[in-house]
Amino acid sequence: MQALREFTTMRVGGVPASLATPQTRNELIAGCLEVWGTGEDWLLLGGGSNIVAADELPLLNVIKVETKGIQLDEIPSGAIVRVQAGENWDEFVAHSVAAGLSGIEALSGIPGTVGAAPVQNIGAYGQEVADVITRVEFLDYETCETEIIENSAMNFGYRDSVFKQGKLGAILWVEFKLTASAHTNKTPRLIEALGDSEETPLEVRKRVLSLRHQKGMVLNDSDHDTWSCGSFFTNPIVPRAMAAQMPESCPRWDVEDETLQKLSAAWLIDNAGIGKNFSIAGSGAGTSTKHCLAITNRGNATAEDVLQLARYIQVNVSNRFGVNLVPEPNLIGF
Ligand SMILES: Cc1cc2nc3c(=O)[nH]c(=O)nc-3n(C[C@H](O)[C@H](O)[C@H](O)COP(=O)(O)OP(=O)(O)OC[C@H]3O[C@@H](n4cnc5c(N)ncnc54)[C@H](O)[C@@H]3O)c2cc1C
């Protein structure tokens, strides 16, 4: 049996009790029902890009979703696209951009599968997948029945959804409404990064990929900075009064709730004295050489090395600024 380190981008994680690799929607349903029927622990695995798995796993049955299929139906404003959960996210972005569709081009280069995209409402440069998902098909762990869940019932928030909040089961396919558009409707964050000139979705995709490459945010076997889960901590959302007490140079952004503001986790880490390329002596984990928000595997890290560094960062940021950083990846088996 292969260890989970073979299937996760952080490249840590021990050997599971079993590993199934369903290729079709029906196989995925059958595989889940079989494992759930045993009452043993289970994990739905996509591309393993948002998981840190323990070195010694308790009895854990892994279902690695490899279902494929993209069905595109044109509508007057663009297209409704239904994508099976195991499709690669970035290949789907490339596919939709090539079809002249806009809505997810700023999410180019994010690793993982389409089925995992709603789980933490993936986002980058001000675009979020919640803005374009219409509904998903879901196999519910509690009822063992399939159901359609509409966008409004997914409780999407910043890196958050009903699936992260504890609704257990498997996302079978995701449906998107994308717009046929010659130019990308740029968010303020995208304008900040790319400028405000008119650009086609394809141009935006190329430029986003290039920016992400520079930051080690596109998977690359030979670049240890990408042996990570991307950003390890979410940007903390704190009371506005607390944000006002932060040094002026700390970037902050308004959120929907006017009493709160979002702070830059990268700034907090950097200003707590933990910069790029930082490692605890003897550890195989370190912050990326390109930015301090990614915890990376420098080659021989254990899951314990990764968590030790995460805790070290949390304690230092909390001591310096009184802010609690919350890990973005799912911690499995600890
Ligand atoms: C280099 C790098 C850059 C990144 N950049 C970004 C970024 O810019 N923005 C961003 O938001 N994220 C980013 N991430 C995080 C990650 O890519 C996303 O969270 C991605 O959606 C995870 O997909 P996955 O298939 O790898 O999920 P996995 O890591 O395999 O699983 C993540 C979670 O989803 C669950 N899950 C997976 N598939 C299903 C399914 N079909 N049904 C139900 N639950 C499921 C798993 O059980 C787990 O809880 C980055 C990661 C890396 C390594």
Short mmCIF file of N, CA, C and O in Angstrom, two decimals, residues 255-319:
data_model
loop_
_atom_site.label_atom_id
_atom_site.label_comp_id
_atom_site.label_asym_id
_atom_site.label_seq_id
_atom_site.Cartn_x
_atom_site.Cartn_y
_atom_site.Cartn_z
N VAL A 255 -14.42 43.46 5.02
CA VAL A 255 -15.21 42.27 4.70
C VAL A 255 -16.69 42.66 4.77
O VAL A 255 -17.01 43.80 5.12
N GLU A 256 -17.55 41.69 4.44
CA GLU A 256 -18.99 42.01 4.39
C GLU A 256 -19.50 42.61 5.70
O GLU A 256 -20.20 43.61 5.70
N ASP A 257 -19.09 41.99 6.83
CA ASP A 257 -19.50 42.50 8.15
C ASP A 257 -18.65 43.73 8.47
O ASP A 257 -17.44 43.64 8.68
N GLU A 258 -19.32 44.89 8.57
CA GLU A 258 -18.58 46.15 8.72
C GLU A 258 -17.84 46.26 10.04
O GLU A 258 -16.95 47.11 10.20
N THR A 259 -18.19 45.42 11.02
CA THR A 259 -17.52 45.50 12.33
C THR A 259 -16.19 44.74 12.32
O THR A 259 -15.46 44.75 13.30
N LEU A 260 -15.91 44.04 11.21
CA LEU A 260 -14.70 43.21 11.13
C LEU A 260 -13.78 43.66 10.01
O LEU A 260 -14.22 44.32 9.06
N GLN A 261 -12.51 43.28 10.11
CA GLN A 261 -11.56 43.47 9.00
C GLN A 261 -10.64 42.26 8.90
O GLN A 261 -10.38 41.58 9.90
N LYS A 262 -10.17 42.04 7.68
CA LYS A 262 -9.27 40.91 7.43
C LYS A 262 -7.83 41.44 7.41
O LYS A 262 -7.56 42.45 6.76
N LEU A 263 -6.94 40.77 8.15
CA LEU A 263 -5.53 41.18 8.19
C LEU A 263 -4.68 40.24 7.33
O LEU A 263 -5.06 39.10 7.09
N SER A 264 -3.52 40.72 6.92
CA SER A 264 -2.63 39.89 6.12
C SER A 264 -1.85 38.92 7.02
O SER A 264 -1.02 39.36 7.84
N ALA A 265 -2.10 37.63 6.86
CA ALA A 265 -1.37 36.63 7.65
C ALA A 265 0.12 36.68 7.33
O ALA A 265 0.96 36.55 8.22
N ALA A 266 0.45 36.91 6.06
CA ALA A 266 1.87 36.95 5.66
C ALA A 266 2.59 38.09 6.39
O ALA A 266 3.71 37.92 6.89
N TRP A 267 1.94 39.25 6.46
CA TRP A 267 2.56 40.40 7.14
C TRP A 267 2.77 40.06 8.62
O TRP A 267 3.83 40.35 9.18
N LEU A 268 1.75 39.47 9.26
CA LEU A 268 1.86 39.15 10.69
C LEU A 268 3.02 38.20 10.96
O LEU A 268 3.79 38.38 11.90
N ILE A 269 3.16 37.19 10.09
CA ILE A 269 4.23 36.20 10.28
C ILE A 269 5.59 36.87 10.09
O ILE A 269 6.50 36.75 10.93
N ASP A 270 5.71 37.62 9.01
CA ASP A 270 6.96 38.30 8.71
C ASP A 270 7.35 39.24 9.87
O ASP A 270 8.51 39.26 10.31
N ASN A 271 6.36 39.97 10.38
CA ASN A 271 6.65 40.96 11.41
C ASN A 271 6.70 40.37 12.81
O ASN A 271 7.01 41.07 13.77
N ALA A 272 6.42 39.07 12.91
CA ALA A 272 6.67 38.36 14.18
C ALA A 272 8.09 37.78 14.12
O ALA A 272 8.48 37.01 15.00
N GLY A 273 8.83 38.09 13.07
CA GLY A 273 10.22 37.69 12.98
C GLY A 273 10.48 36.39 12.25
O GLY A 273 11.58 35.85 12.29
N ILE A 274 9.44 35.86 11.57
CA ILE A 274 9.64 34.60 10.84
C ILE A 274 9.55 34.93 9.35
O ILE A 274 8.47 35.13 8.80
N GLY A 275 10.69 34.99 8.73
CA GLY A 275 10.72 35.42 7.33
C GLY A 275 10.67 34.25 6.37
O GLY A 275 10.26 33.14 6.72
N LYS A 276 11.11 34.53 5.14
CA LYS A 276 11.22 33.48 4.13
C LYS A 276 12.34 32.52 4.53
O LYS A 276 13.27 32.93 5.23
N ASN A 277 12.27 31.29 4.04
CA ASN A 277 13.36 30.34 4.20
C ASN A 277 13.75 30.13 5.66
O ASN A 277 14.93 30.04 5.99
N PHE A 278 12.75 30.08 6.54
CA PHE A 278 13.00 29.87 7.97
C PHE A 278 12.74 28.42 8.35
O PHE A 278 11.72 27.85 7.97
N SER A 279 13.67 27.83 9.07
CA SER A 279 13.46 26.46 9.58
C SER A 279 13.85 26.41 11.05
O SER A 279 14.78 27.12 11.46
N ILE A 280 13.18 25.56 11.79
CA ILE A 280 13.63 25.26 13.15
C ILE A 280 14.80 24.28 13.01
O ILE A 280 14.76 23.39 12.15
N ALA A 281 15.84 24.46 13.83
CA ALA A 281 17.03 23.62 13.69
C ALA A 281 16.66 22.14 13.66
O ALA A 281 15.88 21.67 14.49
N GLY A 282 17.18 21.44 12.69
CA GLY A 282 16.98 19.98 12.62
C GLY A 282 15.69 19.57 11.93
O GLY A 282 15.42 18.39 11.76
N SER A 283 14.86 20.54 11.52
CA SER A 283 13.57 20.21 10.93
C SER A 283 13.68 20.12 9.41
O SER A 283 14.45 20.85 8.78
N GLY A 284 12.87 19.26 8.80
CA GLY A 284 12.82 19.16 7.34
C GLY A 284 11.80 20.10 6.73
O GLY A 284 11.61 20.13 5.51
N ALA A 285 11.09 20.86 7.58
CA ALA A 285 10.10 21.81 7.08
C ALA A 285 10.65 23.22 7.19
O ALA A 285 11.47 23.50 8.06
N GLY A 286 10.20 24.09 6.32
CA GLY A 286 10.64 25.48 6.39
C GLY A 286 9.65 26.37 5.67
O GLY A 286 8.85 25.88 4.86
N THR A 287 9.70 27.68 5.95
CA THR A 287 8.87 28.57 5.14
C THR A 287 9.49 28.64 3.74
O THR A 287 10.69 28.41 3.57
N SER A 288 8.65 28.92 2.77
CA SER A 288 9.11 29.01 1.38
C SER A 288 10.22 30.05 1.25
O SER A 288 10.23 31.04 1.98
N THR A 289 11.12 29.84 0.31
CA THR A 289 12.17 30.84 0.10
C THR A 289 11.60 32.07 -0.62
O THR A 289 12.26 33.08 -0.75
N LYS A 290 10.33 31.94 -1.09
CA LYS A 290 9.73 33.05 -1.85
C LYS A 290 8.75 33.87 -1.03
O LYS A 290 8.54 35.04 -1.30
N HIS A 291 8.10 33.26 -0.05
CA HIS A 291 7.23 34.03 0.86
C HIS A 291 6.98 33.21 2.12
O HIS A 291 7.03 31.97 2.10
N CYS A 292 6.69 33.92 3.22
CA CYS A 292 6.68 33.23 4.52
C CYS A 292 5.35 32.56 4.84
O CYS A 292 5.25 31.85 5.84
N LEU A 293 4.32 32.74 4.00
CA LEU A 293 3.00 32.18 4.33
C LEU A 293 2.88 30.69 3.98
O LEU A 293 1.98 30.01 4.46
N ALA A 294 3.79 30.19 3.15
CA ALA A 294 3.74 28.76 2.81
C ALA A 294 4.74 27.99 3.66
O ALA A 294 5.92 28.33 3.70
N ILE A 295 4.23 26.96 4.34
CA ILE A 295 5.13 26.01 5.00
C ILE A 295 5.44 24.95 3.96
O ILE A 295 4.53 24.44 3.28
N THR A 296 6.72 24.63 3.80
CA THR A 296 7.12 23.73 2.72
C THR A 296 7.96 22.57 3.26
O THR A 296 8.53 22.66 4.34
N ASN A 297 8.00 21.53 2.44
CA ASN A 297 8.82 20.36 2.76
C ASN A 297 10.14 20.54 2.01
O ASN A 297 10.17 20.56 0.78
N ARG A 298 11.22 20.69 2.76
CA ARG A 298 12.51 20.96 2.11
C ARG A 298 13.13 19.67 1.55
O ARG A 298 14.22 19.71 1.02
N GLY A 299 12.43 18.55 1.66
CA GLY A 299 12.93 17.32 1.04
C GLY A 299 12.66 16.10 1.88
O GLY A 299 12.28 15.05 1.38
N ASN A 300 12.86 16.22 3.20
CA ASN A 300 12.68 15.03 4.04
C ASN A 300 11.85 15.35 5.28
O ASN A 300 12.06 14.76 6.34
N ALA A 301 10.90 16.28 5.13
CA ALA A 301 10.09 16.66 6.29
C ALA A 301 9.13 15.55 6.69
O ALA A 301 8.63 14.80 5.83
N THR A 302 8.88 15.44 7.98
CA THR A 302 7.80 14.59 8.47
C THR A 302 6.59 15.48 8.72
O THR A 302 6.73 16.72 8.78
N ALA A 303 5.43 14.85 8.90
CA ALA A 303 4.23 15.63 9.23
C ALA A 303 4.45 16.36 10.55
O ALA A 303 4.00 17.49 10.74
N GLU A 304 5.16 15.72 11.46
CA GLU A 304 5.42 16.35 12.76
C GLU A 304 6.27 17.61 12.59
O GLU A 304 6.03 18.62 13.26
N ASP A 305 7.25 17.58 11.65
CA ASP A 305 8.06 18.79 11.38
C ASP A 305 7.15 19.93 10.92
O ASP A 305 7.33 21.09 11.31
N VAL A 306 6.20 19.59 10.03
CA VAL A 306 5.30 20.61 9.48
C VAL A 306 4.46 21.23 10.59
O VAL A 306 4.35 22.45 10.71
N LEU A 307 3.89 20.37 11.44
CA LEU A 307 3.04 20.89 12.51
C LEU A 307 3.83 21.65 13.56
O LEU A 307 3.35 22.64 14.12
N GLN A 308 5.07 21.19 13.81
CA GLN A 308 5.91 21.90 14.79
C GLN A 308 6.16 23.34 14.31
O GLN A 308 6.05 24.29 15.08
N LEU A 309 6.46 23.49 13.02
CA LEU A 309 6.70 24.83 12.49
C LEU A 309 5.41 25.66 12.52
O LEU A 309 5.43 26.85 12.84
N ALA A 310 4.29 25.01 12.19
CA ALA A 310 3.00 25.73 12.22
C ALA A 310 2.73 26.25 13.63
O ALA A 310 2.33 27.41 13.80
N ARG A 311 2.96 25.41 14.62
CA ARG A 311 2.71 25.84 16.01
C ARG A 311 3.66 26.97 16.41
O ARG A 311 3.28 27.92 17.07
N TYR A 312 4.92 26.85 15.96
CA TYR A 312 5.92 27.88 16.28
C TYR A 312 5.47 29.23 15.72
O TYR A 312 5.54 30.26 16.40
N ILE A 313 4.96 29.20 14.48
CA ILE A 313 4.49 30.45 13.86
C ILE A 313 3.29 30.99 14.63
O ILE A 313 3.22 32.18 14.94
N GLN A 314 2.36 30.10 14.97
CA GLN A 314 1.14 30.55 15.69
C GLN A 314 1.51 31.21 17.02
O GLN A 314 0.98 32.27 17.35
N VAL A 315 2.43 30.58 17.77
CA VAL A 315 2.80 31.10 19.08
C VAL A 315 3.46 32.47 18.93
O VAL A 315 3.16 33.42 19.65
N ASN A 316 4.36 32.59 17.95
CA ASN A 316 5.07 33.86 17.78
C ASN A 316 4.13 34.98 17.35
O ASN A 316 4.24 36.11 17.83
N VAL A 317 3.20 34.69 16.44
CA VAL A 317 2.26 35.72 15.98
C VAL A 317 1.32 36.10 17.13
O VAL A 317 1.02 37.27 17.35
N SER A 318 0.90 35.10 17.89
CA SER A 318 0.01 35.38 19.02
C SER A 318 0.72 36.22 20.08
O SER A 318 0.15 37.19 20.60
N ASN A 319 1.97 35.88 20.39
CA ASN A 319 2.72 36.64 21.40
C ASN A 319 2.96 38.08 20.95
O ASN A 319 2.89 39.01 21.74
#
